[in-house]
Amino acid sequence: MPENAVKYTEAELVAFLKQRQQSAFGYLYDNYSSSLYSVILSIIADRELANDVLQEVFVKIWRQIETYDASKGRLFTWMMNITRNASIETLRSKGYQNSQQNRELTDTVYESVGSVSTNTDNIGLKKLVYTLKPDYKVLVELAYFQGYTQDEISKLLDIPLGTVKTRLRAALIQLREIVKP
Amino acid sequence: MDIKAYIESGVIESYVLGLASPDEVSELEALSIQHGEVRAAIDAFAESIQRQAMGANIAPPPEIKQQLMERLAGDFKDTAAAAVAPPKLSALPGGTANGKVVRMVSFKLWRNVAAAAVILLVVSAALNVYYYKNYAQTTSKYQALLAERNTLQAANDNYHQTLNIIHDSVMQIVRMPGVPGKQNNMATVYWDTKTRDVYVYANNLQQAPAGKQYQLWALVDGKPVDAGVISDCKGICKMKNIGRAQAFAITLENEGGSPSPTLTAMYVLGKV
């Protein structure tokens, strides 16, 4: 991918995207596809499926750019949330569940054969989450990377909802300290 | 409200990561407008997360961008020309938008390829119609030829059979020239000396008029014996078996033949 000589500020980029400029979309893709792809891969290990999700994510961003409100946060935060939601939606879809079941079977048979899935534990945010203490790690994993609600987590881990809330908040504060520059 | 405690509660991080509940979201958005430090905390965490995510560079397969560009091609408002002259930017660092031009050129290329593909498709469809018509015509011609060939084959078989009969060494040949007044008529009897089967060949007999048929007679000791009517067999016709005869003759009789010959309507006569 050639480096772009043109550099847009976030505000310019959003403005040009809202004007439906192809060049702006190309710029958006060139600058953000890798990091959004990493977000997807931290949730969906299957590369092929992740490719599909990435395409859907960019279509969503393109179609929903009108709804982006800069006063509520950064463009990247907005895109990252779209990406995470789309990935979790896919993760929860029936088709994905079925494909996973099939894969588990074939994987046990052909374990040595190179798999198309990625070891997601080393990617971006996930790598950091995995440095959290185990109590926190499991909560962030379930809430952020697998999309469970706090209510569901409370039932799943048999922990009171209040504890889930406080622990998750504490985990995120710790995470904030880790990601701080 | 203790804003500092609020910021430290983890709600900011929940919000940025999309884990906050709708109530928390609306509360936080309201507070971020009123309190600059809330907004600053949101931005700071978001920036950290973005830096983390941007650091994790796993390049997606290049064809995804191409597929996206094709998929959204109809949505784009700027044309290729607009992209060559990129939108005016407040701060444009030195150099041209080479990357973009290259991408636009490749987009144009793909558009041309697509156009060419459409043209080829249309041409190919037209050729399909043309060739199908040709095919249908050829098929019907072929059917006609096949029918003709079968007819010829049948005729040929008939002639072969005729030739075999004629050239059989046991065959006695009795030529029957036209009687006076009917000199231009001619027929031949082929008489198998073993089986005594009689065949007749009309070398030159005019077409029997409607309602009439030629009938072959064997003259045995001066008496005419019916040897059968000549139906419209092709080539040589097999007639009745005749044990012995001194002569053969053909008369024109009413259809179906007569018990005795009409001597005035005799056409040919030949002695054995």
mmCIF file of C-alpha atoms in Angstrom, chain B residues 72-261:
data_model
loop_
_atom_site.group_PDB
_atom_site.id
_atom_site.type_symbol
_atom_site.label_atom_id
_atom_site.label_comp_id
_atom_site.label_asym_id
_atom_site.label_seq_id
_atom_site.Cartn_x
_atom_site.Cartn_y
_atom_site.Cartn_z
ATOM 1 C CA LEU B 72 -19.435 1.265 -3.335
ATOM 2 C CA ALA B 73 -18.572 2.565 -6.822
ATOM 3 C CA GLY B 74 -22.118 3.823 -7.332
ATOM 4 C CA ASP B 75 -22.023 5.868 -4.106
ATOM 5 C CA PHE B 76 -18.997 7.970 -4.879
ATOM 6 C CA LYS B 77 -19.673 11.583 -5.784
ATOM 7 C CA ASP B 78 -16.224 12.611 -6.933
ATOM 8 C CA THR B 79 -15.227 11.436 -10.384
ATOM 9 C CA ALA B 80 -11.819 10.321 -11.505
ATOM 10 C CA ALA B 81 -11.149 13.889 -12.669
ATOM 11 C CA ALA B 82 -11.889 15.255 -9.213
ATOM 12 C CA ALA B 83 -9.481 12.787 -7.704
ATOM 13 C CA VAL B 84 -6.662 13.828 -10.013
ATOM 14 C CA ALA B 85 -7.147 17.320 -8.614
ATOM 15 C CA PRO B 86 -7.532 16.395 -4.953
ATOM 16 C CA PRO B 87 -9.778 18.383 -2.652
ATOM 17 C CA LYS B 88 -8.138 21.549 -1.443
ATOM 18 C CA LEU B 89 -6.692 21.036 1.943
ATOM 19 C CA SER B 90 -5.863 23.603 4.562
ATOM 20 C CA ALA B 91 -2.420 22.150 5.017
ATOM 21 C CA LEU B 92 -1.139 20.181 2.063
ATOM 22 C CA PRO B 93 2.379 18.961 2.667
ATOM 23 C CA GLY B 94 4.803 18.959 -0.276
ATOM 24 C CA GLY B 95 4.365 16.454 -3.061
ATOM 25 C CA THR B 96 1.348 15.318 -5.005
ATOM 26 C CA ALA B 97 -1.242 12.769 -4.143
ATOM 27 C CA ASN B 98 0.617 10.085 -6.031
ATOM 28 C CA GLY B 99 -0.965 7.244 -4.120
ATOM 29 C CA LYS B 100 -4.390 8.533 -4.868
ATOM 30 C CA VAL B 101 -3.699 9.063 -8.543
ATOM 31 C CA VAL B 102 -2.351 5.560 -8.808
ATOM 32 C CA ARG B 103 -5.441 4.249 -7.120
ATOM 33 C CA MET B 104 -7.716 6.284 -9.378
ATOM 34 C CA VAL B 105 -5.847 5.071 -12.433
ATOM 35 C CA SER B 106 -6.270 1.512 -11.296
ATOM 36 C CA PHE B 107 -9.932 2.226 -10.631
ATOM 37 C CA LYS B 108 -10.267 3.651 -14.152
ATOM 38 C CA LEU B 109 -8.493 0.638 -15.484
ATOM 39 C CA TRP B 110 -10.941 -1.622 -13.723
ATOM 40 C CA ARG B 111 -13.816 0.443 -15.027
ATOM 41 C CA ASN B 112 -12.481 0.050 -18.563
ATOM 42 C CA VAL B 113 -11.980 -3.636 -18.040
ATOM 43 C CA ALA B 114 -15.567 -3.883 -16.795
ATOM 44 C CA ALA B 115 -16.801 -1.935 -19.834
ATOM 45 C CA ALA B 116 -14.828 -4.202 -22.140
ATOM 46 C CA ALA B 117 -16.265 -7.224 -20.357
ATOM 47 C CA VAL B 118 -19.802 -5.914 -20.885
ATOM 48 C CA ILE B 119 -19.126 -5.309 -24.589
ATOM 49 C CA LEU B 120 -17.675 -8.782 -24.954
ATOM 50 C CA LEU B 121 -20.709 -10.208 -23.215
ATOM 51 C CA VAL B 122 -23.068 -8.426 -25.616
ATOM 52 C CA VAL B 123 -21.039 -9.520 -28.651
ATOM 53 C CA SER B 124 -20.939 -13.043 -27.334
ATOM 54 C CA ALA B 125 -24.713 -13.034 -26.780
ATOM 55 C CA ALA B 126 -25.253 -11.796 -30.364
ATOM 56 C CA LEU B 127 -22.962 -14.507 -31.671
ATOM 57 C CA ASN B 128 -24.923 -17.045 -29.642
ATOM 58 C CA VAL B 129 -28.126 -16.016 -31.401
ATOM 59 C CA TYR B 130 -26.397 -16.044 -34.787
ATOM 60 C CA TYR B 131 -24.848 -19.444 -34.259
ATOM 61 C CA TYR B 132 -28.049 -20.854 -32.897
ATOM 62 C CA LYS B 133 -29.904 -19.768 -36.046
ATOM 63 C CA ASN B 134 -27.191 -21.315 -38.167
ATOM 64 C CA TYR B 135 -27.400 -24.445 -36.125
ATOM 65 C CA ALA B 136 -31.197 -24.686 -36.524
ATOM 66 C CA GLN B 137 -30.912 -24.168 -40.299
ATOM 67 C CA THR B 138 -28.170 -26.710 -40.626
ATOM 68 C CA THR B 139 -30.125 -29.214 -38.600
ATOM 69 C CA SER B 140 -33.184 -28.960 -40.850
ATOM 70 C CA LYS B 141 -30.995 -29.222 -43.959
ATOM 71 C CA TYR B 142 -29.308 -32.220 -42.459
ATOM 72 C CA GLN B 143 -32.689 -33.851 -41.770
ATOM 73 C CA ALA B 144 -33.750 -33.259 -45.375
ATOM 74 C CA LEU B 145 -30.497 -34.757 -46.656
ATOM 75 C CA LEU B 146 -30.906 -37.713 -44.354
ATOM 76 C CA ALA B 147 -34.419 -38.385 -45.714
ATOM 77 C CA GLU B 148 -33.142 -38.052 -49.275
ATOM 78 C CA ARG B 149 -30.265 -40.372 -48.536
ATOM 79 C CA ASN B 150 -32.657 -42.992 -47.137
ATOM 80 C CA THR B 151 -34.798 -42.790 -50.244
ATOM 81 C CA LEU B 152 -31.750 -43.197 -52.453
ATOM 82 C CA GLN B 153 -30.477 -46.033 -50.308
ATOM 83 C CA ALA B 154 -33.809 -47.857 -50.695
ATOM 84 C CA ALA B 155 -33.717 -47.356 -54.446
ATOM 85 C CA ASN B 156 -30.132 -48.505 -54.532
ATOM 86 C CA ASP B 157 -30.969 -51.639 -52.546
ATOM 87 C CA ASN B 158 -33.730 -52.303 -54.996
ATOM 88 C CA TYR B 159 -31.379 -52.039 -57.939
ATOM 89 C CA HIS B 160 -28.889 -54.299 -56.259
ATOM 90 C CA GLN B 161 -31.565 -56.863 -55.753
ATOM 91 C CA THR B 162 -32.615 -56.462 -59.377
ATOM 92 C CA LEU B 163 -29.043 -56.873 -60.566
ATOM 93 C CA ASN B 164 -28.597 -59.984 -58.459
ATOM 94 C CA ILE B 165 -31.695 -61.509 -59.974
ATOM 95 C CA ILE B 166 -30.740 -60.551 -63.526
ATOM 96 C CA HIS B 167 -27.218 -61.866 -63.221
ATOM 97 C CA ASP B 168 -28.137 -65.108 -61.542
ATOM 98 C CA SER B 169 -26.738 -67.873 -63.792
ATOM 99 C CA VAL B 170 -29.870 -69.996 -63.423
ATOM 100 C CA MET B 171 -31.971 -67.141 -64.789
ATOM 101 C CA GLN B 172 -33.565 -67.638 -68.188
ATOM 102 C CA ILE B 173 -34.145 -64.358 -69.932
ATOM 103 C CA VAL B 174 -37.189 -63.865 -72.111
ATOM 104 C CA ARG B 175 -37.270 -60.602 -74.032
ATOM 105 C CA MET B 176 -40.705 -59.304 -74.820
ATOM 106 C CA PRO B 177 -40.637 -56.704 -77.585
ATOM 107 C CA GLY B 178 -43.672 -54.576 -78.402
ATOM 108 C CA VAL B 179 -46.325 -56.150 -80.566
ATOM 109 C CA PRO B 180 -47.144 -54.471 -83.934
ATOM 110 C CA GLY B 181 -48.554 -51.047 -83.207
ATOM 111 C CA LYS B 182 -46.834 -51.012 -79.779
ATOM 112 C CA GLN B 183 -43.281 -51.414 -81.037
ATOM 113 C CA ASN B 184 -41.849 -48.845 -78.684
ATOM 114 C CA ASN B 185 -42.797 -50.993 -75.679
ATOM 115 C CA MET B 186 -40.437 -53.486 -74.170
ATOM 116 C CA ALA B 187 -40.326 -55.772 -71.125
ATOM 117 C CA THR B 188 -38.230 -58.686 -69.958
ATOM 118 C CA VAL B 189 -39.072 -61.834 -68.053
ATOM 119 C CA TYR B 190 -36.460 -63.428 -65.850
ATOM 120 C CA TRP B 191 -37.360 -66.985 -65.153
ATOM 121 C CA ASP B 192 -35.582 -68.980 -62.514
ATOM 122 C CA THR B 193 -34.963 -72.371 -64.091
ATOM 123 C CA LYS B 194 -34.661 -74.025 -60.678
ATOM 124 C CA THR B 195 -37.461 -72.556 -58.603
ATOM 125 C CA ARG B 196 -39.540 -71.538 -61.643
ATOM 126 C CA ASP B 197 -40.099 -68.130 -60.091
ATOM 127 C CA VAL B 198 -40.891 -65.446 -62.600
ATOM 128 C CA TYR B 199 -39.683 -61.860 -62.427
ATOM 129 C CA VAL B 200 -40.603 -59.129 -64.827
ATOM 130 C CA TYR B 201 -38.863 -55.920 -65.656
ATOM 131 C CA ALA B 202 -40.625 -53.141 -67.535
ATOM 132 C CA ASN B 203 -37.855 -51.820 -69.762
ATOM 133 C CA ASN B 204 -40.227 -49.528 -71.498
ATOM 134 C CA LEU B 205 -43.924 -49.644 -70.686
ATOM 135 C CA GLN B 206 -45.893 -46.463 -70.551
ATOM 136 C CA GLN B 207 -47.488 -45.627 -67.216
ATOM 137 C CA ALA B 208 -50.700 -47.576 -66.758
ATOM 138 C CA PRO B 209 -53.701 -45.204 -66.855
ATOM 139 C CA ALA B 210 -55.814 -44.797 -63.727
ATOM 140 C CA GLY B 211 -57.948 -47.873 -63.024
ATOM 141 C CA LYS B 212 -55.761 -50.052 -65.244
ATOM 142 C CA GLN B 213 -52.881 -52.422 -64.529
ATOM 143 C CA TYR B 214 -50.500 -54.438 -66.638
ATOM 144 C CA GLN B 215 -50.890 -58.194 -66.315
ATOM 145 C CA LEU B 216 -48.356 -60.862 -67.231
ATOM 146 C CA TRP B 217 -49.471 -64.008 -68.967
ATOM 147 C CA ALA B 218 -47.668 -67.259 -69.575
ATOM 148 C CA LEU B 219 -48.702 -69.051 -72.745
ATOM 149 C CA VAL B 220 -48.777 -72.731 -71.912
ATOM 150 C CA ASP B 221 -49.676 -75.000 -74.841
ATOM 151 C CA GLY B 222 -51.544 -72.139 -76.544
ATOM 152 C CA LYS B 223 -53.509 -71.205 -73.447
ATOM 153 C CA PRO B 224 -52.900 -68.023 -71.447
ATOM 154 C CA VAL B 225 -52.140 -68.605 -67.762
ATOM 155 C CA ASP B 226 -52.287 -65.661 -65.333
ATOM 156 C CA ALA B 227 -48.783 -64.851 -64.040
ATOM 157 C CA GLY B 228 -49.899 -61.923 -61.884
ATOM 158 C CA VAL B 229 -50.474 -58.172 -62.161
ATOM 159 C CA ILE B 230 -47.582 -55.777 -62.170
ATOM 160 C CA SER B 231 -48.011 -53.588 -59.127
ATOM 161 C CA ASP B 232 -46.017 -50.416 -58.904
ATOM 162 C CA CYS B 233 -42.933 -52.223 -57.672
ATOM 163 C CA LYS B 234 -39.686 -50.455 -58.310
ATOM 164 C CA GLY B 235 -37.327 -52.119 -60.707
ATOM 165 C CA ILE B 236 -37.942 -55.803 -61.022
ATOM 166 C CA CYS B 237 -41.222 -57.368 -59.863
ATOM 167 C CA LYS B 238 -41.645 -60.859 -58.615
ATOM 168 C CA MET B 239 -44.582 -62.573 -60.308
ATOM 169 C CA LYS B 240 -46.269 -65.945 -59.934
ATOM 170 C CA ASN B 241 -44.435 -69.225 -60.155
ATOM 171 C CA ILE B 242 -44.809 -70.730 -63.626
ATOM 172 C CA GLY B 243 -43.879 -74.379 -64.153
ATOM 173 C CA ARG B 244 -43.561 -74.284 -67.896
ATOM 174 C CA ALA B 245 -44.439 -71.945 -70.738
ATOM 175 C CA GLN B 246 -43.667 -71.360 -74.367
ATOM 176 C CA ALA B 247 -44.132 -67.594 -74.308
ATOM 177 C CA PHE B 248 -44.902 -64.617 -72.069
ATOM 178 C CA ALA B 249 -47.063 -61.583 -72.833
ATOM 179 C CA ILE B 250 -48.320 -58.455 -71.080
ATOM 180 C CA THR B 251 -51.744 -56.958 -71.521
ATOM 181 C CA LEU B 252 -53.369 -53.891 -70.011
ATOM 182 C CA GLU B 253 -56.309 -54.953 -67.863
ATOM 183 C CA ASN B 254 -58.684 -53.403 -65.364
ATOM 184 C CA GLU B 255 -57.155 -52.911 -61.962
ATOM 185 C CA GLY B 256 -56.782 -56.221 -60.126
ATOM 186 C CA GLY B 257 -56.300 -58.200 -63.316
ATOM 187 C CA SER B 258 -58.579 -60.338 -65.476
ATOM 188 C CA PRO B 259 -59.166 -64.098 -65.594
ATOM 189 C CA SER B 260 -58.392 -64.042 -69.322
ATOM 190 C CA PRO B 261 -56.314 -61.601 -71.330
#
